[in-house]
Amino acid sequence: MQATIASGSRDVASALVRVSSTLRVLPRGVIAGDDALDVDEAVDILSTLQAQADLVVVSTGALHLSAGALVWAQAGDSAIVVASRDRSRRD
């Protein structure tokens, strides 16, 4: 199955940008445009990317500031949490 982006206008593979011979990037904002992305769409996109790559990394904003970040967190297999000492609160 080929996942599509921006409400079906393009497939994910055609939106990837080759940065080097071993790195391709899906630029921010090309997936849903102004439309909200749901978990099922994110899972489809990740499945398409995983079929083409050894590793897929999704970088998002903070969960409490971005609804999209929550969608990607639910769609992904695992998460890495980054915190700054003396700048992050426990709540």
JSON list of C-alpha atoms in Angstrom, two decimals:
[
{"chain": "A", "resi": 1, "resn": "MET", "atom": "CA", "xyz": [0.00, 0.00, 0.00]},
{"chain": "A", "resi": 2, "resn": "GLN", "atom": "CA", "xyz": [1.31, 3.46, -0.88]},
{"chain": "A", "resi": 3, "resn": "ALA", "atom": "CA", "xyz": [0.37, 6.09, 1.67]},
{"chain": "A", "resi": 4, "resn": "THR", "atom": "CA", "xyz": [-0.59, 9.43, 0.23]},
{"chain": "A", "resi": 5, "resn": "ILE", "atom": "CA", "xyz": [-0.01, 12.90, 1.60]},
{"chain": "A", "resi": 6, "resn": "ALA", "atom": "CA", "xyz": [-1.90, 16.17, 1.50]},
{"chain": "A", "resi": 7, "resn": "SER", "atom": "CA", "xyz": [-5.31, 14.55, 1.15]},
{"chain": "A", "resi": 8, "resn": "GLY", "atom": "CA", "xyz": [-4.23, 12.12, -1.55]},
{"chain": "A", "resi": 9, "resn": "SER", "atom": "CA", "xyz": [-2.35, 14.54, -3.79]},
{"chain": "A", "resi": 10, "resn": "ARG", "atom": "CA", "xyz": [1.05, 12.77, -3.74]},
{"chain": "A", "resi": 11, "resn": "ASP", "atom": "CA", "xyz": [2.50, 9.51, -2.55]},
{"chain": "A", "resi": 12, "resn": "VAL", "atom": "CA", "xyz": [5.03, 9.61, 0.29]},
{"chain": "A", "resi": 13, "resn": "ALA", "atom": "CA", "xyz": [7.93, 8.30, -1.81]},
{"chain": "A", "resi": 14, "resn": "SER", "atom": "CA", "xyz": [7.66, 11.17, -4.28]},
{"chain": "A", "resi": 15, "resn": "ALA", "atom": "CA", "xyz": [7.87, 13.74, -1.46]},
{"chain": "A", "resi": 16, "resn": "LEU", "atom": "CA", "xyz": [11.15, 12.40, -0.01]},
{"chain": "A", "resi": 17, "resn": "VAL", "atom": "CA", "xyz": [14.18, 14.64, -0.51]},
{"chain": "A", "resi": 18, "resn": "ARG", "atom": "CA", "xyz": [17.59, 12.98, -0.94]},
{"chain": "A", "resi": 19, "resn": "VAL", "atom": "CA", "xyz": [20.08, 14.67, 1.40]},
{"chain": "A", "resi": 20, "resn": "SER", "atom": "CA", "xyz": [22.91, 12.20, 0.80]},
{"chain": "A", "resi": 21, "resn": "SER", "atom": "CA", "xyz": [23.36, 8.75, -0.66]},
{"chain": "A", "resi": 22, "resn": "THR", "atom": "CA", "xyz": [22.09, 7.19, 2.58]},
{"chain": "A", "resi": 23, "resn": "LEU", "atom": "CA", "xyz": [19.65, 9.79, 3.91]},
{"chain": "A", "resi": 24, "resn": "ARG", "atom": "CA", "xyz": [16.23, 10.86, 2.64]},
{"chain": "A", "resi": 25, "resn": "VAL", "atom": "CA", "xyz": [14.01, 13.36, 4.47]},
{"chain": "A", "resi": 26, "resn": "LEU", "atom": "CA", "xyz": [10.29, 13.99, 4.32]},
{"chain": "A", "resi": 27, "resn": "PRO", "atom": "CA", "xyz": [10.09, 17.76, 4.86]},
{"chain": "A", "resi": 28, "resn": "ARG", "atom": "CA", "xyz": [7.88, 19.16, 7.58]},
{"chain": "A", "resi": 29, "resn": "GLY", "atom": "CA", "xyz": [4.44, 20.20, 6.47]},
{"chain": "A", "resi": 30, "resn": "VAL", "atom": "CA", "xyz": [4.16, 18.14, 3.28]},
{"chain": "A", "resi": 31, "resn": "ILE", "atom": "CA", "xyz": [2.18, 15.33, 4.90]},
{"chain": "A", "resi": 32, "resn": "ALA", "atom": "CA", "xyz": [-1.11, 16.96, 5.75]},
{"chain": "A", "resi": 33, "resn": "GLY", "atom": "CA", "xyz": [-0.72, 20.58, 4.75]},
{"chain": "A", "resi": 34, "resn": "ASP", "atom": "CA", "xyz": [-3.42, 22.45, 6.66]},
{"chain": "A", "resi": 35, "resn": "ASP", "atom": "CA", "xyz": [-5.44, 19.28, 7.29]},
{"chain": "A", "resi": 36, "resn": "ALA", "atom": "CA", "xyz": [-5.27, 17.49, 10.63]},
{"chain": "A", "resi": 37, "resn": "LEU", "atom": "CA", "xyz": [-3.52, 14.13, 10.50]},
{"chain": "A", "resi": 38, "resn": "ASP", "atom": "CA", "xyz": [-5.16, 11.19, 12.24]},
{"chain": "A", "resi": 39, "resn": "VAL", "atom": "CA", "xyz": [-3.45, 8.15, 13.76]},
{"chain": "A", "resi": 40, "resn": "ASP", "atom": "CA", "xyz": [-4.48, 5.78, 10.96]},
{"chain": "A", "resi": 41, "resn": "GLU", "atom": "CA", "xyz": [-2.96, 8.08, 8.32]},
{"chain": "A", "resi": 42, "resn": "ALA", "atom": "CA", "xyz": [0.23, 8.40, 10.36]},
{"chain": "A", "resi": 43, "resn": "VAL", "atom": "CA", "xyz": [0.47, 4.61, 10.71]},
{"chain": "A", "resi": 44, "resn": "ASP", "atom": "CA", "xyz": [0.06, 4.23, 6.92]},
{"chain": "A", "resi": 45, "resn": "ILE", "atom": "CA", "xyz": [2.77, 6.82, 6.28]},
{"chain": "A", "resi": 46, "resn": "LEU", "atom": "CA", "xyz": [5.15, 5.18, 8.76]},
{"chain": "A", "resi": 47, "resn": "SER", "atom": "CA", "xyz": [4.50, 1.75, 7.22]},
{"chain": "A", "resi": 48, "resn": "THR", "atom": "CA", "xyz": [5.33, 3.11, 3.76]},
{"chain": "A", "resi": 49, "resn": "LEU", "atom": "CA", "xyz": [8.52, 4.73, 5.05]},
{"chain": "A", "resi": 50, "resn": "GLN", "atom": "CA", "xyz": [9.56, 1.62, 7.01]},
{"chain": "A", "resi": 51, "resn": "ALA", "atom": "CA", "xyz": [9.26, -0.47, 3.85]},
{"chain": "A", "resi": 52, "resn": "GLN", "atom": "CA", "xyz": [11.84, 1.78, 2.19]},
{"chain": "A", "resi": 53, "resn": "ALA", "atom": "CA", "xyz": [14.26, 2.43, 5.05]},
{"chain": "A", "resi": 54, "resn": "ASP", "atom": "CA", "xyz": [16.23, 0.72, 7.79]},
{"chain": "A", "resi": 55, "resn": "LEU", "atom": "CA", "xyz": [15.26, 3.39, 10.33]},
{"chain": "A", "resi": 56, "resn": "VAL", "atom": "CA", "xyz": [12.52, 6.02, 10.43]},
{"chain": "A", "resi": 57, "resn": "VAL", "atom": "CA", "xyz": [12.88, 8.98, 12.80]},
{"chain": "A", "resi": 58, "resn": "VAL", "atom": "CA", "xyz": [10.01, 11.40, 13.42]},
{"chain": "A", "resi": 59, "resn": "SER", "atom": "CA", "xyz": [10.84, 14.70, 15.07]},
{"chain": "A", "resi": 60, "resn": "THR", "atom": "CA", "xyz": [7.90, 16.57, 16.61]},
{"chain": "A", "resi": 61, "resn": "GLY", "atom": "CA", "xyz": [7.24, 19.43, 18.93]},
{"chain": "A", "resi": 62, "resn": "ALA", "atom": "CA", "xyz": [6.38, 19.06, 22.59]},
{"chain": "A", "resi": 63, "resn": "LEU", "atom": "CA", "xyz": [3.34, 16.88, 23.25]},
{"chain": "A", "resi": 64, "resn": "HIS", "atom": "CA", "xyz": [1.58, 19.54, 25.31]},
{"chain": "A", "resi": 65, "resn": "LEU", "atom": "CA", "xyz": [1.98, 22.10, 22.52]},
{"chain": "A", "resi": 66, "resn": "SER", "atom": "CA", "xyz": [1.25, 20.02, 19.42]},
{"chain": "A", "resi": 67, "resn": "ALA", "atom": "CA", "xyz": [-1.70, 17.78, 18.60]},
{"chain": "A", "resi": 68, "resn": "GLY", "atom": "CA", "xyz": [0.34, 16.39, 15.71]},
{"chain": "A", "resi": 69, "resn": "ALA", "atom": "CA", "xyz": [3.04, 15.25, 18.12]},
{"chain": "A", "resi": 70, "resn": "LEU", "atom": "CA", "xyz": [0.49, 13.15, 19.98]},
{"chain": "A", "resi": 71, "resn": "VAL", "atom": "CA", "xyz": [-0.65, 11.54, 16.72]},
{"chain": "A", "resi": 72, "resn": "TRP", "atom": "CA", "xyz": [2.93, 10.59, 15.79]},
{"chain": "A", "resi": 73, "resn": "ALA", "atom": "CA", "xyz": [3.59, 9.31, 19.32]},
{"chain": "A", "resi": 74, "resn": "GLN", "atom": "CA", "xyz": [0.57, 7.02, 19.06]},
{"chain": "A", "resi": 75, "resn": "ALA", "atom": "CA", "xyz": [1.56, 5.80, 15.59]},
{"chain": "A", "resi": 76, "resn": "GLY", "atom": "CA", "xyz": [5.21, 5.08, 16.34]},
{"chain": "A", "resi": 77, "resn": "ASP", "atom": "CA", "xyz": [6.77, 1.93, 17.75]},
{"chain": "A", "resi": 78, "resn": "SER", "atom": "CA", "xyz": [8.84, 3.72, 20.39]},
{"chain": "A", "resi": 79, "resn": "ALA", "atom": "CA", "xyz": [9.80, 7.17, 21.61]},
{"chain": "A", "resi": 80, "resn": "ILE", "atom": "CA", "xyz": [12.87, 9.02, 22.79]},
{"chain": "A", "resi": 81, "resn": "VAL", "atom": "CA", "xyz": [12.19, 11.80, 25.25]},
{"chain": "A", "resi": 82, "resn": "VAL", "atom": "CA", "xyz": [14.65, 14.69, 25.35]},
{"chain": "A", "resi": 83, "resn": "ALA", "atom": "CA", "xyz": [14.78, 16.97, 28.39]},
{"chain": "A", "resi": 84, "resn": "SER", "atom": "CA", "xyz": [17.08, 19.79, 29.43]},
{"chain": "A", "resi": 85, "resn": "ARG", "atom": "CA", "xyz": [18.46, 19.82, 32.95]},
{"chain": "A", "resi": 86, "resn": "ASP", "atom": "CA", "xyz": [17.02, 22.62, 35.10]},
{"chain": "A", "resi": 87, "resn": "ARG", "atom": "CA", "xyz": [14.61, 23.55, 32.31]},
{"chain": "A", "resi": 88, "resn": "SER", "atom": "CA", "xyz": [12.09, 20.72, 32.47]},
{"chain": "A", "resi": 89, "resn": "ARG", "atom": "CA", "xyz": [9.41, 20.24, 35.11]},
{"chain": "A", "resi": 90, "resn": "ARG", "atom": "CA", "xyz": [8.11, 16.91, 36.34]},
{"chain": "A", "resi": 91, "resn": "ASP", "atom": "CA", "xyz": [4.46, 17.87, 35.86]}
]
